Amino acid sequence: MAKPKVATVWLEGCAGCHMSFLDLDEKLLDIFSAVDFTISPITDIKDYQCGAVTVGIIEGGIGNQEQVEIARHLRKHCSILMAWGDCAVFGGINTLRNSIPTQDLLRYAFMETASTPSGVMPIHEELPLLLDQVVPVNRLVTVDVFVPGCPPSPESIAYCLTEILKGRMPVVLPSNLMHFD
């Protein structure tokens, strides 16, 4: 029997969720031996065009058009989509920009700050267009498993992945995994 395929992506966030995943330390060996990773920032694969995967995992909110495309592509190609961390689940700290019009934000950041005396608005075909607001993943695609936390604990990530590998859908995290350290 083929191993389940897993794809993880890091969108608008800080990488803390993937770091929490790596904090599983030796427990990672059990997970790595049970699955095949297709794409992941951990493996530094830049092409987000994965084929069919069992589990897709998104860290980070969605704040630009490229991230919209990545989330939709992953949702289309995975059986189970998991949102890791408060940015993916709720929008996170990235939503602080939502009350500022995008053009005002860009103008200030690139043209009006003290560190940019001769600032220029970055315009290039390879730069993804910012959305008017940062949104959590489930505002654009259906999410099957939510793992909140900033970052989520390694134990809650391990619990959800282990449950899925056992053929069970972790709809609600046990209360002992829902805590802040």
Coordinates of N, CA and C in Angstrom, one line a residue, residues 9-14 17 58-62 84-89 91 94 134-137:
V9 N 2.1 24.1 2.7 CA 2.5 25.4 2.2 C 2.5 26.5 3.3
W10 N 3.3 27.5 3.1 CA 3.5 28.6 4.0 C 3.0 29.8 3.3
L11 N 1.9 30.4 3.7 CA 1.4 31.6 3.0 C 1.8 32.8 3.8
E12 N 0.8 33.7 4.2 CA 1.1 34.9 4.9 C 1.2 34.6 6.4
G13 N 2.3 34.3 6.9 CA 2.6 34.0 8.3 C 4.1 34.0 8.5
C14 N 4.5 33.5 9.7 CA 5.8 33.7 10.1 C 6.7 32.4 10.1
C17 N 4.4 27.8 12.6 CA 3.7 26.6 12.6 C 4.6 25.4 12.1
I58 N -2.1 24.1 5.2 CA -1.8 25.5 4.9 C -1.5 26.2 6.2
E59 N -0.3 26.9 6.2 CA 0.0 27.8 7.3 C -0.1 29.2 6.8
G60 N -0.7 30.1 7.5 CA -0.7 31.5 7.1 C -2.0 31.9 6.5
G61 N -2.3 33.2 6.7 CA -3.5 33.7 6.1 C -3.3 33.9 4.6
I62 N -4.4 34.4 3.9 CA -4.3 34.7 2.5 C -4.4 36.2 2.2
W84 N -3.2 25.2 9.7 CA -2.3 25.3 10.9 C -2.2 26.7 11.4
G85 N -2.5 26.9 12.6 CA -2.2 28.2 13.2 C -3.2 29.3 13.1
D86 N -3.1 30.3 13.9 CA -4.1 31.3 14.0 C -4.2 32.2 12.7
C87 N -3.1 32.3 12.0 CA -3.2 33.1 10.7 C -4.1 32.3 9.7
A88 N -3.9 31.0 9.6 CA -4.7 30.3 8.6 C -6.1 30.1 9.1
V89 N -6.3 29.9 10.5 CA -7.6 29.6 11.0 C -8.4 30.9 11.2
G91 N -7.0 34.4 10.4 CA -6.4 35.5 9.7 C -5.2 36.1 10.4
N94 N -1.8 39.3 10.7 CA -1.7 39.9 9.3 C -3.0 40.7 9.0
V134 N -6.5 40.7 4.3 CA -6.0 39.3 4.6 C -7.2 38.5 5.1
V135 N -7.4 37.3 4.7 CA -8.5 36.5 5.1 C -8.0 35.1 5.6
P136 N -8.7 34.5 6.5 CA -8.4 33.1 6.9 C -8.7 32.2 5.7
V137 N -8.1 31.0 5.7 CA -8.2 30.1 4.6 C -9.6 29.7 4.3

